[in-house]
Coordinates of N, CA and C in Angstrom, one line a residue:
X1 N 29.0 6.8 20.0 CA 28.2 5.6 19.9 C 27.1 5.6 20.9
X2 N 27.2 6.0 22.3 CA 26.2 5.9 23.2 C 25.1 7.4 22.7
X3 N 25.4 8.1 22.1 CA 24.5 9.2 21.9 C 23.5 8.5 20.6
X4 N 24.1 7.8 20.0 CA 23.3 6.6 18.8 C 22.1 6.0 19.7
X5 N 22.0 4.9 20.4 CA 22.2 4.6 21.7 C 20.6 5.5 22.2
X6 N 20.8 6.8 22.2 CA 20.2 7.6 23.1 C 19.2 8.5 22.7
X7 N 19.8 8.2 21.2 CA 18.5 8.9 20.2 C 17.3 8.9 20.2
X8 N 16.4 10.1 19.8 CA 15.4 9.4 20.5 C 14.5 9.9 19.1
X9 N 14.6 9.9 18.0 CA 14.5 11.1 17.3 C 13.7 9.9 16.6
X10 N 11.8 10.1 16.0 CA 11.4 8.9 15.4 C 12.1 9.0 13.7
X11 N 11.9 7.8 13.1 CA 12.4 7.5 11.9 C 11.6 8.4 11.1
X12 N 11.9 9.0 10.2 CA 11.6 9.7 9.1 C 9.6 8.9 8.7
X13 N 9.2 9.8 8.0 CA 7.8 9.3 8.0 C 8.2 8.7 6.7
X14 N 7.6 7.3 5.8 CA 7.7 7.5 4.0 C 7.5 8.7 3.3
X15 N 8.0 8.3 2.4 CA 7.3 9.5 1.1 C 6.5 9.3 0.5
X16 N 5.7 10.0 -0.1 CA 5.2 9.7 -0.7 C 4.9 9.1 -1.8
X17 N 5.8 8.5 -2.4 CA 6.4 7.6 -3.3 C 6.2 5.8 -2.6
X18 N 6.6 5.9 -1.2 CA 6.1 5.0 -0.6 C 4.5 4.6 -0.5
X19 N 3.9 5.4 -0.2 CA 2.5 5.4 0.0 C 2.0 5.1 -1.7
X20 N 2.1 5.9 -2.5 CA 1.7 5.4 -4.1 C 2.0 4.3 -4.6
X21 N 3.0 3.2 -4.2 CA 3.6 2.0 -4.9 C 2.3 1.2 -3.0
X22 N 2.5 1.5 -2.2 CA 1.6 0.0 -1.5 C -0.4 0.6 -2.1
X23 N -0.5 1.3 -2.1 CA -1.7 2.1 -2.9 C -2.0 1.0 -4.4
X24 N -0.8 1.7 -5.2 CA -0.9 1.2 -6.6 C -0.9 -0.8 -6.3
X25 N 0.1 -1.4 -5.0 CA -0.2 -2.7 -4.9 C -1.8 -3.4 -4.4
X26 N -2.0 -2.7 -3.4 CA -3.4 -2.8 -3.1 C -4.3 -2.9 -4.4
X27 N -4.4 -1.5 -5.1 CA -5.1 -1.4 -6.2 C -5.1 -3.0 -7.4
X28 N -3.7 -2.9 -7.1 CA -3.4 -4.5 -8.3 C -4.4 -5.9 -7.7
X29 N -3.8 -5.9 -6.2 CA -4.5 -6.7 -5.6 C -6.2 -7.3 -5.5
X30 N -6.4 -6.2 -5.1 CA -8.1 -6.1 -5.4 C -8.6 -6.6 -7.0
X31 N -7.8 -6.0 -7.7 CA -8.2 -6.1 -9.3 C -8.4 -7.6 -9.2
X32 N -7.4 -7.9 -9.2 CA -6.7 -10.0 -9.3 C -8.2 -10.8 -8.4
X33 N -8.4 -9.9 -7.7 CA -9.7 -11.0 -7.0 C -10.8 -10.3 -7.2
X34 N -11.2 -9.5 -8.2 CA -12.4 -9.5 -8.8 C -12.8 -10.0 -10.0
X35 N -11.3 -9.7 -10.5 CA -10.5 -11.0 -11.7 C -11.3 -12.4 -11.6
X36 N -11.2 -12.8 -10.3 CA -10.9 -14.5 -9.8 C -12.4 -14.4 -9.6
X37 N -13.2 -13.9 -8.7 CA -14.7 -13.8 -8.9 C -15.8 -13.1 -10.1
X38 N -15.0 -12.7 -10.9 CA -15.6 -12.6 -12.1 C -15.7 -13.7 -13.1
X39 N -14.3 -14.6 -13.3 CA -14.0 -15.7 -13.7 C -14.6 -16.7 -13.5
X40 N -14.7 -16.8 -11.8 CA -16.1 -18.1 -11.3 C -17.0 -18.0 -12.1
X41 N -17.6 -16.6 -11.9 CA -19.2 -16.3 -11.8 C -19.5 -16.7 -12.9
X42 N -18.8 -16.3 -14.4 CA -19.0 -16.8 -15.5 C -18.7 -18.2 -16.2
X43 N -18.0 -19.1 -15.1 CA -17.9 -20.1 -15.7 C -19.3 -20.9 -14.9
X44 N -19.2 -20.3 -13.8 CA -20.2 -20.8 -13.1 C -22.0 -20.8 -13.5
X45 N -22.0 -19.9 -14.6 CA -23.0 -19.8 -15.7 C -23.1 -20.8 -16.7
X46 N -21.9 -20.9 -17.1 CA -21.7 -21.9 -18.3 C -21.9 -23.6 -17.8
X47 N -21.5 -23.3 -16.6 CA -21.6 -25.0 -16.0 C -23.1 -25.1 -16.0
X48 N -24.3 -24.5 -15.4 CA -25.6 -24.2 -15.4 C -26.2 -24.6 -16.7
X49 N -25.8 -24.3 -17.7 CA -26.0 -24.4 -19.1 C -25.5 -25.7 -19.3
X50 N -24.3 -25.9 -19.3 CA -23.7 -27.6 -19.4 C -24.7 -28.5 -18.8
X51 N -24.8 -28.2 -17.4 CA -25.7 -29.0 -16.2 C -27.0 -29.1 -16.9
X52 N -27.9 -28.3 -17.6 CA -28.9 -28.7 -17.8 C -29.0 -29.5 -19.3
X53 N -28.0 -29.3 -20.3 CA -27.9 -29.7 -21.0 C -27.4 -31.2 -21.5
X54 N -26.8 -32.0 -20.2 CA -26.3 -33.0 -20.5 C -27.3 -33.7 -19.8
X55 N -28.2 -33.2 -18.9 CA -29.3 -33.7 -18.0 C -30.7 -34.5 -18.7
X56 N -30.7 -35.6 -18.5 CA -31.7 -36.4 -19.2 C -33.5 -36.5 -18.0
X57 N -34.2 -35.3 -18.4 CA -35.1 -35.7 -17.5 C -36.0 -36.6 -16.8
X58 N -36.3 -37.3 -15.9 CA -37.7 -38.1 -16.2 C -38.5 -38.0 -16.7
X59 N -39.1 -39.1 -17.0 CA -40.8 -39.3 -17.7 C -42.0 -39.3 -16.7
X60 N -43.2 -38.7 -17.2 CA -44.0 -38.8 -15.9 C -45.0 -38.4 -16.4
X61 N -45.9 -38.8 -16.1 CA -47.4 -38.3 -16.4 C -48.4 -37.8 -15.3
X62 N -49.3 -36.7 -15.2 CA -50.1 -36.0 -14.7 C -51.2 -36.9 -14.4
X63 N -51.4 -37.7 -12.9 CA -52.6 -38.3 -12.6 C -53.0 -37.9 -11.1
X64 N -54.5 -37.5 -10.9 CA -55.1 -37.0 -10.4 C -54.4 -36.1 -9.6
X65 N -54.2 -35.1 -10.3 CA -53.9 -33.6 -10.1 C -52.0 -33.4 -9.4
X66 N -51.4 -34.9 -9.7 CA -49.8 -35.1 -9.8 C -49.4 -35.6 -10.3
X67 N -47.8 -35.3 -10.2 CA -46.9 -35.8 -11.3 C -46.5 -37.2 -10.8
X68 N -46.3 -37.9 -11.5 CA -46.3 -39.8 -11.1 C -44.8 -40.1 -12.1
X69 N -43.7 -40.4 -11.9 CA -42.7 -41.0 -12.6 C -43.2 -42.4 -13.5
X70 N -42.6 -42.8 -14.7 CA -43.5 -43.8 -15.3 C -42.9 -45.2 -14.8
X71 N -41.6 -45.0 -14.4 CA -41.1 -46.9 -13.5 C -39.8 -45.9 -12.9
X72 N -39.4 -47.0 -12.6 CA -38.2 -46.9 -11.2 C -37.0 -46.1 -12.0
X73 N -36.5 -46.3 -13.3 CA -35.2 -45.5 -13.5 C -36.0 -43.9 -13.8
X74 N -37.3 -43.6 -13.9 CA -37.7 -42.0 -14.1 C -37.2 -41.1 -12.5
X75 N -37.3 -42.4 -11.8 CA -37.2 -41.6 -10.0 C -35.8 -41.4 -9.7
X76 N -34.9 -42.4 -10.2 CA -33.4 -42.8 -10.3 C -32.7 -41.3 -11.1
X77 N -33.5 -41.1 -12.4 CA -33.0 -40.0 -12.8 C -33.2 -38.7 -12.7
X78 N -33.7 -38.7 -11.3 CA -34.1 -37.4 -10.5 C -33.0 -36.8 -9.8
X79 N -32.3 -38.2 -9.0 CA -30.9 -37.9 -8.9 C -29.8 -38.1 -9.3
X80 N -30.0 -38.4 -10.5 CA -28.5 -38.2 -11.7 C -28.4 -36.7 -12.0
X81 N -29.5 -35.9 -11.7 CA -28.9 -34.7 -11.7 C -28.3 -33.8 -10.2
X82 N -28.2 -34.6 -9.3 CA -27.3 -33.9 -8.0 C -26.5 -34.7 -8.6
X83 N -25.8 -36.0 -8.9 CA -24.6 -35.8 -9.0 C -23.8 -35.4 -10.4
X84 N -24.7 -34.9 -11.2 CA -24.5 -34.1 -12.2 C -23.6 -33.1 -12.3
X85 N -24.9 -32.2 -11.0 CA -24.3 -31.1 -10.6 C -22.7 -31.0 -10.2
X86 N -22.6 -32.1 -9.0 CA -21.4 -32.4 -8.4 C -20.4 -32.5 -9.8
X87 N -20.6 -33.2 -9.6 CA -19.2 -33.8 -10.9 C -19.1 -32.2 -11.5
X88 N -19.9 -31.7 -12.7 CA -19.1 -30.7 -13.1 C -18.8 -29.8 -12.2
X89 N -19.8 -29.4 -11.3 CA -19.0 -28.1 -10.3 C -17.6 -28.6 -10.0
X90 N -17.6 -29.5 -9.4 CA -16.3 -30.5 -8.6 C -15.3 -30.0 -9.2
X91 N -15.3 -30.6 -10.7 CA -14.5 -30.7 -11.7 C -14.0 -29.2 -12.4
X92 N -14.9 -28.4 -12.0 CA -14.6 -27.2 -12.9 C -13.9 -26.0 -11.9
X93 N -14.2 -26.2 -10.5 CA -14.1 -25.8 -9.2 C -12.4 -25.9 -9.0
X94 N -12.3 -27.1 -9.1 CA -10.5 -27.6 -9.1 C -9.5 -27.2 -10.3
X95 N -10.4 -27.1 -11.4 CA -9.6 -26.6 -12.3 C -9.5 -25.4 -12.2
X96 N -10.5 -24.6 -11.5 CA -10.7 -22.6 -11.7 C -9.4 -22.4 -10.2
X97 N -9.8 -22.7 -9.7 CA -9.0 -22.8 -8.5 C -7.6 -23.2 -8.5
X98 N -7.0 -24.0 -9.1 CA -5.7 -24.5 -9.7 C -5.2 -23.1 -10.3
X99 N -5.5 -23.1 -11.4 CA -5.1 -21.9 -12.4 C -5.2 -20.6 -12.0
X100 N -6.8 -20.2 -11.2 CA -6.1 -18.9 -11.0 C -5.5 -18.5 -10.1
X101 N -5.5 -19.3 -8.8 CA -4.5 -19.3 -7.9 C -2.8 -19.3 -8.4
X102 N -2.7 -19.7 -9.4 CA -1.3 -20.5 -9.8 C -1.4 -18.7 -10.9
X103 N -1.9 -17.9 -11.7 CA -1.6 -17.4 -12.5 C -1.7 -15.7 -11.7
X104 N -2.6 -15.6 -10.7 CA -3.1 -14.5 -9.9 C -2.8 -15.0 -8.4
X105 N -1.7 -14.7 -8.4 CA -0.9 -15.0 -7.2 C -0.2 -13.6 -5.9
X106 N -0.9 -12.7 -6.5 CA -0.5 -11.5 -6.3 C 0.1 -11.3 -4.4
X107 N -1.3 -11.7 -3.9 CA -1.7 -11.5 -2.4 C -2.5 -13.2 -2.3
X108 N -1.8 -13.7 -1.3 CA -2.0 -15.3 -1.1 C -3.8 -15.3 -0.5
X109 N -3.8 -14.6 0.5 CA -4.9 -15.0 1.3 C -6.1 -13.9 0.7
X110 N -5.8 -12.7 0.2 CA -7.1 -12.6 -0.9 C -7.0 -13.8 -2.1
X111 N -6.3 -14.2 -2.5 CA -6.8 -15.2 -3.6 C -7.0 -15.8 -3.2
X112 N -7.4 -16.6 -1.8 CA -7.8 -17.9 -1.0 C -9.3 -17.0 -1.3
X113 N -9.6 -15.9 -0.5 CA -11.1 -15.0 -0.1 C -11.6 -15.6 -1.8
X114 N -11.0 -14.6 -2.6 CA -11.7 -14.4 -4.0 C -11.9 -16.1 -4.0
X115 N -11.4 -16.7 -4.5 CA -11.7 -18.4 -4.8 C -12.9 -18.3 -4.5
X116 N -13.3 -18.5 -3.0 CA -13.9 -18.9 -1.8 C -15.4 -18.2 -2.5
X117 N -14.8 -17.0 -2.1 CA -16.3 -16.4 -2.5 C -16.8 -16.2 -4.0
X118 N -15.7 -16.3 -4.9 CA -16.1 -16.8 -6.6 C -16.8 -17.9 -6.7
X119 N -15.9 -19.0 -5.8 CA -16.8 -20.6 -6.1 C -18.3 -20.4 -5.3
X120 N -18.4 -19.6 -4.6 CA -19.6 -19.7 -4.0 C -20.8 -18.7 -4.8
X121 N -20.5 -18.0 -5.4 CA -21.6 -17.3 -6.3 C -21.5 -18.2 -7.9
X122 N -20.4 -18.6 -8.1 CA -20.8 -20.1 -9.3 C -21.7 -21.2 -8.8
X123 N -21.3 -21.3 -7.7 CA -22.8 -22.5 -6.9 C -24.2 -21.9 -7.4
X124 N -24.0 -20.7 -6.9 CA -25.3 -20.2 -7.1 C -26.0 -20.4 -7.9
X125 N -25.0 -19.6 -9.1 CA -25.3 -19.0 -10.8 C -25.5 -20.3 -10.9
X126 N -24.4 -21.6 -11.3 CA -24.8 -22.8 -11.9 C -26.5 -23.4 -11.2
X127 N -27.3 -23.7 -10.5 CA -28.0 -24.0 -9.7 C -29.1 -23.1 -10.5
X128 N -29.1 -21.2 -10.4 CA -30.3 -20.9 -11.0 C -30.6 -20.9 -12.7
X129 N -29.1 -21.0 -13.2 CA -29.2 -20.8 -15.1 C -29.7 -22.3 -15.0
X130 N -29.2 -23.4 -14.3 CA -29.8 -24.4 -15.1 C -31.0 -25.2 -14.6
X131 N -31.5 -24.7 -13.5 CA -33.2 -24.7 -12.9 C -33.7 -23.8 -14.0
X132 N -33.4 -22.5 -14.2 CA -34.1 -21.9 -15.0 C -34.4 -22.3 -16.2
X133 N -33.0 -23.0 -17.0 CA -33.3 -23.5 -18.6 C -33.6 -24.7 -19.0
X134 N -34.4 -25.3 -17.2 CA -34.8 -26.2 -17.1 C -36.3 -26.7 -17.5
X135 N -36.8 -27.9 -17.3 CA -38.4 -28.1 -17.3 C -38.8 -27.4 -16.0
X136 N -40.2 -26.5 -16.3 CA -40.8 -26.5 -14.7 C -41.0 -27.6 -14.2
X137 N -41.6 -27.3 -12.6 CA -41.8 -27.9 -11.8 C -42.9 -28.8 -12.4
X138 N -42.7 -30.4 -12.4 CA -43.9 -31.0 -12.7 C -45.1 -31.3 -11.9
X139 N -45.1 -31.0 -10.6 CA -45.9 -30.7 -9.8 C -47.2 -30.0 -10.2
X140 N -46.1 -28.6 -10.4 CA -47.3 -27.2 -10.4 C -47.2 -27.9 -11.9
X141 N -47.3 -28.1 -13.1 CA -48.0 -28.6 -14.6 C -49.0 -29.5 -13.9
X142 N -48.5 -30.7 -13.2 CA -49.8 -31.5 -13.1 C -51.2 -31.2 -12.1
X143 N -51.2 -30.1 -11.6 CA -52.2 -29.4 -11.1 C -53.5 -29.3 -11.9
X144 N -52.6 -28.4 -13.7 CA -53.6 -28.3 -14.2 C -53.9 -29.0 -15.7
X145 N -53.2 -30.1 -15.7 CA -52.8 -30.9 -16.5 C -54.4 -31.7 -16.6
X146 N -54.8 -32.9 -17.6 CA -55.7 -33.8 -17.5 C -54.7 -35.2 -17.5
X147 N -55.6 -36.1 -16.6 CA -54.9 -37.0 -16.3 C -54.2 -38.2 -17.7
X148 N -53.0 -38.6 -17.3 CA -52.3 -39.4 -18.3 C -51.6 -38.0 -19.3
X149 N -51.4 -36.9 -18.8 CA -50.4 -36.2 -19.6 C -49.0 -36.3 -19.3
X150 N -48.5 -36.8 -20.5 CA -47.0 -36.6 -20.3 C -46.3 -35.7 -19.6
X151 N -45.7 -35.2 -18.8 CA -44.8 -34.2 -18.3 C -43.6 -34.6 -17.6
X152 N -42.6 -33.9 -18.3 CA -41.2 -34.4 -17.9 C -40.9 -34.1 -16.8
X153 N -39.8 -34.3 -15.6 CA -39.2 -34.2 -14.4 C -38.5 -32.8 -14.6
X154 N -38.0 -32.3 -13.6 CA -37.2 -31.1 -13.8 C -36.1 -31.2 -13.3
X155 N -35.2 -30.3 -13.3 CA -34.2 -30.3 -12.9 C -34.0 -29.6 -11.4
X156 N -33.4 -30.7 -10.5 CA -33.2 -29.5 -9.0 C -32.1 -30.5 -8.2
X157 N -31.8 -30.5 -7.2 CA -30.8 -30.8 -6.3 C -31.4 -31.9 -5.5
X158 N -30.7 -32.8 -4.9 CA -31.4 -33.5 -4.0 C -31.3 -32.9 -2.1
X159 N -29.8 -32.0 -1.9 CA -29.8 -31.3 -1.2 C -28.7 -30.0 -1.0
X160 N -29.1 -28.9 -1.2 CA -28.9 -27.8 -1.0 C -27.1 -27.5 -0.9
X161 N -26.8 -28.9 -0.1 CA -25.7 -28.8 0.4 C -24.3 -29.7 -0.6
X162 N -24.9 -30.2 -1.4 CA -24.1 -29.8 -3.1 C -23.8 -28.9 -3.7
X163 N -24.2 -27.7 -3.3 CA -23.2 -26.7 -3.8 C -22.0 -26.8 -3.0
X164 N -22.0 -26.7 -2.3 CA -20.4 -26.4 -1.5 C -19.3 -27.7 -2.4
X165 N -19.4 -28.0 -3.4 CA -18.6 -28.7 -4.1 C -17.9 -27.6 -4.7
X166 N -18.7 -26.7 -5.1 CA -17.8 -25.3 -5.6 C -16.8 -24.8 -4.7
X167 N -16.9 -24.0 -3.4 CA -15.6 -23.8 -2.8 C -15.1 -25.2 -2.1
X168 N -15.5 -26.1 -1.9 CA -14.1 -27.0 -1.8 C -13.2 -27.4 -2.5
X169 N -13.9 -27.7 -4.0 CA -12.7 -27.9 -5.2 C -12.0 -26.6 -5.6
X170 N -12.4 -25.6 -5.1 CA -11.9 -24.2 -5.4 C -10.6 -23.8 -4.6
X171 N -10.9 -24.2 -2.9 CA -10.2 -24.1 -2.3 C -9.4 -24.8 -2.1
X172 N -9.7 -26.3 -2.8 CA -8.2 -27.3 -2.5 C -7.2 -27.1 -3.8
X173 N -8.1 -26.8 -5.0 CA -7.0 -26.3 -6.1 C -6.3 -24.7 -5.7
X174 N -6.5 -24.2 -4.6 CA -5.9 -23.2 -4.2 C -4.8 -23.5 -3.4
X175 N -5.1 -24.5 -2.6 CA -4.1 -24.9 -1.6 C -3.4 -25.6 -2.2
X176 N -3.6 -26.6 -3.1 CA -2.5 -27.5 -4.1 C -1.6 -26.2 -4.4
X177 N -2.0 -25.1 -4.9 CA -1.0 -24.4 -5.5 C -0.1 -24.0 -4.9
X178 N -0.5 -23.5 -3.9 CA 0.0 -22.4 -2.5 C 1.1 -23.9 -2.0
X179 N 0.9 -24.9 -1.5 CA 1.6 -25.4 -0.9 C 2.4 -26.5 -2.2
X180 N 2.4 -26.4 -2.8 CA 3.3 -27.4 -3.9 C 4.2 -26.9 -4.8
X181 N 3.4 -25.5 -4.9 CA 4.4 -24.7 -6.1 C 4.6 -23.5 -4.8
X182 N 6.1 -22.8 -5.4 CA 6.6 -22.0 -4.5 C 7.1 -20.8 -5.9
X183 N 6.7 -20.0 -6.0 CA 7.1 -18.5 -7.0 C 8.1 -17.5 -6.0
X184 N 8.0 -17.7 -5.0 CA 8.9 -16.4 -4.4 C 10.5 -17.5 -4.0
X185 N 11.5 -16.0 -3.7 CA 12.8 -17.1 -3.8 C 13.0 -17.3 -2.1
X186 N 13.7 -18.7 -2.4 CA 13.6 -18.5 -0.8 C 15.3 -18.5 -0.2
X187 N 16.0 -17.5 -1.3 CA 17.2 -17.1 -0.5 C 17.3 -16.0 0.0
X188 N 18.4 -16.2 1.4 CA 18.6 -15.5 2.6 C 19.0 -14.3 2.2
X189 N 18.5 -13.0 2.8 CA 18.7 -11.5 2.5 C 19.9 -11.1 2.7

């Protein structure tokens, strides 16, 4: 027993059967969270498309060499699209986040990363597809506009700091899952 005890001999290295199964898990791993930011990015397109589509511009006309809203609800609906934005990001954020967390559960704290950084390139994408499939800037039109031309409002943000609706709803539909639903067993070895 004391020669047990006295051993000094280190433990056997893995085989390499070991090394191929954490390899092949890694491998799975990584996949599941490019999975989860591939998923954002593309819903995060479609919301862009939604966002500009359900977006009702202002009215406004080109006088001396700017754009002028025509009364008080054209200025009003300058910011119905920040919280446009909000709402569906918000909305779409908690639901991507819920699910893939809850379906791609592989490695906890890369699917927290992937979320995180999925919902933050859906900020993005939503933000430039639907500025882009937007009206231009009515500014630069009424530059070279003649005065009393119609030109509608465009679509943009009131502050920058509306996107981060994407990783908070992303990451609290992650954490709802992580902390409310339990997949692994939790009896004693």
């Amino acid at each position: 027993m004391s020669d047990q005890l006295t051993d000094l001999d280190p433990a056997p290295a893995p085989g390499p059967e070991v090394e191929q199964g954490r390899v092949r898990r890694w491998r799975r791993s990584l996949l599941q969270a490019l999975v989860i930011v591939l998923v954002f990015a593309a819903v995060g397109a479609a919301a862009g498309w939604l966002w500009n589509h359900l977006y009702d511009a202002p009215r406004g006309i080109a006088y001396q060499k700017r754009w002028l809203g025509l009364d008080e609800k054209d200025y009003r609906d300058q910011f119905s699209g920040t919280a446009l934005y909000a709402i569906i990001g918000g909305i779409a954020a908690l639901v991507l986040g819920t699910a893939l967390s809850y379906v791609l559960d592989r490695d906890e704290l890369l699917t927290l990363a992937a979320v995180a950084v999925g919902a933050g390139a859906a900020a993005w994408l939503m933000y430039v597809v639907g500025v882009h499939l937007g009206n231009p800037d009515p500014d630069v039109v009424a530059r070279t506009a003649a005065d009393r031309t119609p030109i509608p409002g465009d679509l943009r943000l009131a502050r920058w700091t509306v996107g981060l609706v994407w990783p908070a709803g992303g990451v609290l539909g992650c954490a709802l899952v992580f902390f409310l639903t339990s997949k692994r067993s939790t009896a004693p070895s």
